Amino acid sequence: ATTEIYLFPYTTLSDLAHQCSAQYGQGPARLLLELRLAEARRLIRAGAGIAEAAAATGFASPAHFTRRYRAWSGRTPSSDVQD
């Protein structure tokens, strides 16, 4: 069975994806990933460790988080925070 979350009544997941793309220029999964990475950056800059920020923003491991962060920002989390 598929679990579906509807944020708006009478809106399908497909409609939601199209609305998200039109509004933000990217699909909901990509938007959520970018929000998680931005929150992790904020946490690290506020003094959290990389592993702590990764766990707090839902990444499975610090290594996975670092790969995603580097793809997103072009820098590793530790080098980004040093500036």
mmCIF file of C-alpha atoms in Angstrom:
data_model
loop_
_atom_site.group_PDB
_atom_site.id
_atom_site.type_symbol
_atom_site.label_atom_id
_atom_site.label_comp_id
_atom_site.label_asym_id
_atom_site.label_seq_id
_atom_site.Cartn_x
_atom_site.Cartn_y
_atom_site.Cartn_z
ATOM 1 C CA ALA A 1 0.000 0.000 0.000
ATOM 2 C CA THR A 2 1.169 3.487 -0.795
ATOM 3 C CA THR A 3 1.034 6.175 1.847
ATOM 4 C CA GLU A 4 0.255 9.559 0.361
ATOM 5 C CA ILE A 5 0.264 12.886 2.100
ATOM 6 C CA TYR A 6 -1.981 15.553 0.718
ATOM 7 C CA LEU A 7 -1.240 19.105 1.724
ATOM 8 C CA PHE A 8 -4.199 20.616 -0.082
ATOM 9 C CA PRO A 9 -7.637 19.125 -0.550
ATOM 10 C CA TYR A 10 -8.364 17.858 -4.053
ATOM 11 C CA THR A 11 -4.716 18.168 -5.102
ATOM 12 C CA THR A 12 -2.968 15.105 -6.463
ATOM 13 C CA LEU A 13 0.703 14.492 -5.834
ATOM 14 C CA SER A 14 1.317 15.125 -9.512
ATOM 15 C CA ASP A 15 -0.456 18.495 -9.294
ATOM 16 C CA LEU A 16 1.565 19.354 -6.208
ATOM 17 C CA ALA A 17 4.816 18.538 -8.022
ATOM 18 C CA HIS A 18 3.807 20.727 -10.974
ATOM 19 C CA GLN A 19 2.810 23.582 -8.660
ATOM 20 C CA CYS A 20 6.089 23.303 -6.778
ATOM 21 C CA SER A 21 8.082 23.340 -10.009
ATOM 22 C CA ALA A 22 6.173 26.364 -11.275
ATOM 23 C CA GLN A 23 6.530 28.248 -7.985
ATOM 24 C CA TYR A 24 10.118 27.342 -7.022
ATOM 25 C CA GLY A 25 11.705 26.092 -10.227
ATOM 26 C CA GLN A 26 12.281 22.594 -8.874
ATOM 27 C CA GLY A 27 10.362 19.576 -7.722
ATOM 28 C CA PRO A 28 9.361 18.957 -4.108
ATOM 29 C CA ALA A 29 12.114 16.402 -3.415
ATOM 30 C CA ARG A 30 14.857 18.744 -4.627
ATOM 31 C CA LEU A 31 13.349 21.672 -2.741
ATOM 32 C CA LEU A 32 13.199 19.652 0.473
ATOM 33 C CA LEU A 33 16.825 18.536 0.031
ATOM 34 C CA GLU A 34 17.953 22.138 -0.409
ATOM 35 C CA LEU A 35 16.023 23.230 2.675
ATOM 36 C CA ARG A 36 17.641 20.428 4.701
ATOM 37 C CA LEU A 37 21.116 21.389 3.477
ATOM 38 C CA ALA A 38 20.549 25.065 4.243
ATOM 39 C CA GLU A 39 19.396 24.161 7.762
ATOM 40 C CA ALA A 40 22.451 21.939 8.229
ATOM 41 C CA ARG A 41 24.690 24.837 7.143
ATOM 42 C CA ARG A 42 22.976 27.081 9.687
ATOM 43 C CA LEU A 43 23.461 24.504 12.444
ATOM 44 C CA ILE A 44 27.154 24.031 11.644
ATOM 45 C CA ARG A 45 27.770 27.774 11.544
ATOM 46 C CA ALA A 46 26.041 27.997 14.941
ATOM 47 C CA GLY A 47 28.550 25.536 16.385
ATOM 48 C CA ALA A 48 27.084 22.080 15.768
ATOM 49 C CA GLY A 49 29.379 19.318 14.588
ATOM 50 C CA ILE A 50 28.995 17.866 11.109
ATOM 51 C CA ALA A 51 27.636 14.540 12.402
ATOM 52 C CA GLU A 52 25.181 16.351 14.669
ATOM 53 C CA ALA A 53 23.947 18.610 11.854
ATOM 54 C CA ALA A 54 23.653 15.638 9.495
ATOM 55 C CA ALA A 55 21.556 13.674 11.986
ATOM 56 C CA ALA A 56 19.405 16.677 12.897
ATOM 57 C CA THR A 57 18.502 17.250 9.251
ATOM 58 C CA GLY A 58 17.732 13.613 8.463
ATOM 59 C CA PHE A 59 20.826 12.370 6.652
ATOM 60 C CA ALA A 60 21.677 8.693 7.125
ATOM 61 C CA SER A 61 25.354 9.329 7.795
ATOM 62 C CA PRO A 62 27.892 12.146 7.909
ATOM 63 C CA ALA A 63 29.507 10.752 4.738
ATOM 64 C CA HIS A 64 26.210 10.845 2.848
ATOM 65 C CA PHE A 65 25.566 14.348 4.135
ATOM 66 C CA THR A 66 29.048 15.513 3.062
ATOM 67 C CA ARG A 67 28.571 14.144 -0.477
ATOM 68 C CA ARG A 68 25.202 15.891 -0.827
ATOM 69 C CA TYR A 69 26.528 19.112 0.713
ATOM 70 C CA ARG A 70 29.511 19.199 -1.658
ATOM 71 C CA ALA A 71 27.249 18.607 -4.674
ATOM 72 C CA TRP A 72 24.971 21.423 -3.451
ATOM 73 C CA SER A 73 27.545 24.042 -2.450
ATOM 74 C CA GLY A 74 30.728 22.995 -4.232
ATOM 75 C CA ARG A 75 32.539 22.803 -0.885
ATOM 76 C CA THR A 76 32.739 20.394 2.013
ATOM 77 C CA PRO A 77 30.821 21.379 5.148
ATOM 78 C CA SER A 78 34.035 21.912 7.128
ATOM 79 C CA SER A 79 35.672 24.117 4.477
ATOM 80 C CA ASP A 80 32.468 26.118 3.992
ATOM 81 C CA VAL A 81 32.243 26.930 7.696
ATOM 82 C CA GLN A 82 35.883 28.025 7.989
ATOM 83 C CA ASP A 83 35.216 31.159 5.919
#
